[in-house]
Amino acid sequence: MSTGYKIKDQKGLYYLTLQVVHWADVFTRQIYKDIVVDSLEYSMKNKGLDIFAFVIMSNHVHLSAKSYNGDLSDIIRDFKRHTSKKIVDEIKEGRESRKEWLLNIFEHAAKQHKRNNTYQFWTHENHPEHIYSNKFIAQK
């Protein structure tokens, strides 16, 4: 279900919040943070993403970003698709002590939406807020 937050200006500067389903604390492990950072770097080098700031919290990511190519929504969609697959694969194949618990969370979330297959890592929302002033930038 949409919250009403939309990326209306595909070349605009936005403050985005990408959250893990059920606020699962995934990014307490360095390996998962590294996947996010590597994917952000790839998106900057190859997709036209311009990141002004980002922070990885335990269960969500904030970033201030825009697209040089005018396709910010597509870049974020691809970023989320790629990172979710890589992180879930790492959970399944790695030495994650919370493997069963995390996979159950992601499987349960996937069953709530028709457009998911087996697992859902990120929520479908990005909570984009158009950055319109220096005061807003300072607040974030």
Coordinates of C-alpha atoms in Angstrom, one line a residue, residues 3-128:
T3 CA 2.0 6.0 1.6
G4 CA 1.7 8.9 -0.8
Y5 CA 5.4 9.6 -0.8
K6 CA 6.6 9.5 -4.5
I7 CA 9.6 10.5 -6.5
K8 CA 8.0 13.1 -8.7
D9 CA 11.1 14.8 -10.0
Q10 CA 13.3 12.0 -11.3
K11 CA 16.3 14.4 -11.4
G12 CA 15.6 16.0 -8.1
L13 CA 17.5 15.6 -4.9
Y14 CA 15.8 13.3 -2.4
Y15 CA 16.2 12.1 1.2
L16 CA 15.3 8.4 1.0
T17 CA 14.7 5.8 3.7
L18 CA 15.0 2.2 2.7
Q19 CA 13.9 -0.1 5.5
V20 CA 14.2 -3.8 6.1
V21 CA 10.9 -5.6 6.5
H22 CA 9.7 -5.9 10.0
W23 CA 12.6 -3.7 11.0
A24 CA 14.9 -6.7 11.3
D25 CA 18.3 -5.8 12.5
V26 CA 20.4 -7.1 9.6
F27 CA 23.0 -4.4 9.4
T28 CA 24.5 -5.3 12.7
R29 CA 26.8 -7.6 10.7
Q30 CA 29.6 -6.0 8.6
I31 CA 29.2 -8.4 5.7
Y32 CA 25.7 -7.0 5.0
K33 CA 26.8 -3.4 5.3
D34 CA 29.6 -4.1 2.8
I35 CA 27.0 -5.4 0.3
V36 CA 25.1 -2.1 0.6
V37 CA 28.2 0.0 0.3
D38 CA 29.5 -2.0 -2.7
S39 CA 26.1 -1.7 -4.4
L40 CA 25.9 2.1 -3.8
E41 CA 29.4 2.5 -5.3
Y42 CA 28.3 0.4 -8.3
S43 CA 25.2 2.6 -8.7
M44 CA 27.3 5.7 -8.6
K45 CA 29.8 4.5 -11.2
N46 CA 27.5 2.7 -13.6
K47 CA 23.9 3.9 -13.1
G48 CA 24.2 7.7 -12.7
L49 CA 23.4 7.8 -9.0
D50 CA 24.8 10.9 -7.2
I51 CA 24.9 10.4 -3.4
F52 CA 25.5 13.4 -1.2
A53 CA 25.3 11.5 2.1
F54 CA 24.2 8.1 3.5
V55 CA 24.1 6.2 6.8
I56 CA 23.4 2.6 7.4
M57 CA 21.5 2.0 10.6
S58 CA 20.8 -1.5 12.1
N59 CA 17.6 -2.0 10.1
H60 CA 17.4 0.8 7.5
V61 CA 19.4 3.0 5.2
H62 CA 19.1 6.8 4.8
L63 CA 20.5 8.5 1.8
S64 CA 20.4 11.9 0.1
A65 CA 20.7 11.2 -3.6
K66 CA 19.7 12.2 -7.1
S67 CA 20.1 10.8 -10.6
Y68 CA 22.1 12.3 -13.4
N69 CA 20.0 10.3 -15.9
G70 CA 16.6 11.2 -14.6
D71 CA 15.7 7.7 -13.5
L72 CA 16.1 7.8 -9.7
S73 CA 13.1 5.4 -9.1
D74 CA 14.7 2.8 -11.5
I75 CA 18.1 3.1 -9.9
I76 CA 16.7 2.6 -6.4
R77 CA 14.5 -0.3 -7.6
D78 CA 17.6 -2.0 -9.1
F79 CA 19.7 -1.3 -6.0
K80 CA 17.1 -2.9 -3.7
R81 CA 16.6 -5.9 -6.0
H82 CA 20.3 -6.5 -6.2
T83 CA 21.1 -6.0 -2.5
S84 CA 18.2 -8.1 -1.3
K85 CA 19.3 -11.0 -3.4
K86 CA 22.9 -10.7 -2.3
I87 CA 22.1 -10.3 1.4
V88 CA 19.6 -13.2 1.4
D89 CA 22.1 -15.4 -0.4
E90 CA 24.8 -14.5 2.1
I91 CA 22.4 -15.3 5.0
K92 CA 21.6 -18.6 3.4
E93 CA 25.2 -19.6 2.6
G94 CA 27.2 -17.8 5.2
R95 CA 27.7 -18.3 8.9
E96 CA 24.7 -16.4 10.1
S97 CA 23.6 -17.5 13.6
R98 CA 20.2 -16.0 13.0
K99 CA 19.6 -17.6 9.6
E100 CA 16.4 -19.4 10.4
W101 CA 14.8 -16.4 12.2
L102 CA 15.8 -13.9 9.4
L103 CA 14.7 -16.2 6.5
N104 CA 11.3 -16.8 8.3
I105 CA 10.8 -13.0 8.6
F106 CA 11.6 -12.5 4.9
E107 CA 9.5 -15.4 3.8
H108 CA 6.5 -14.2 5.9
A109 CA 6.9 -10.7 4.4
A110 CA 6.9 -12.1 0.8
K111 CA 3.7 -13.9 1.4
Q112 CA 1.9 -10.6 2.1
H113 CA 2.5 -9.3 -1.4
K114 CA 1.7 -10.8 -4.8
R115 CA 4.8 -9.4 -6.5
N116 CA 7.3 -11.3 -4.3
N117 CA 8.5 -14.8 -4.9
T118 CA 10.1 -16.4 -1.9
Y119 CA 11.7 -13.7 0.2
Q120 CA 11.1 -10.0 0.7
F121 CA 14.1 -8.1 2.2
W122 CA 13.2 -4.4 1.7
T123 CA 9.8 -2.8 2.2
H124 CA 8.2 -1.6 -1.0
E125 CA 8.4 2.0 0.2
N126 CA 11.4 4.4 -0.1
H127 CA 9.8 7.2 1.8
P128 CA 11.3 9.8 -0.6

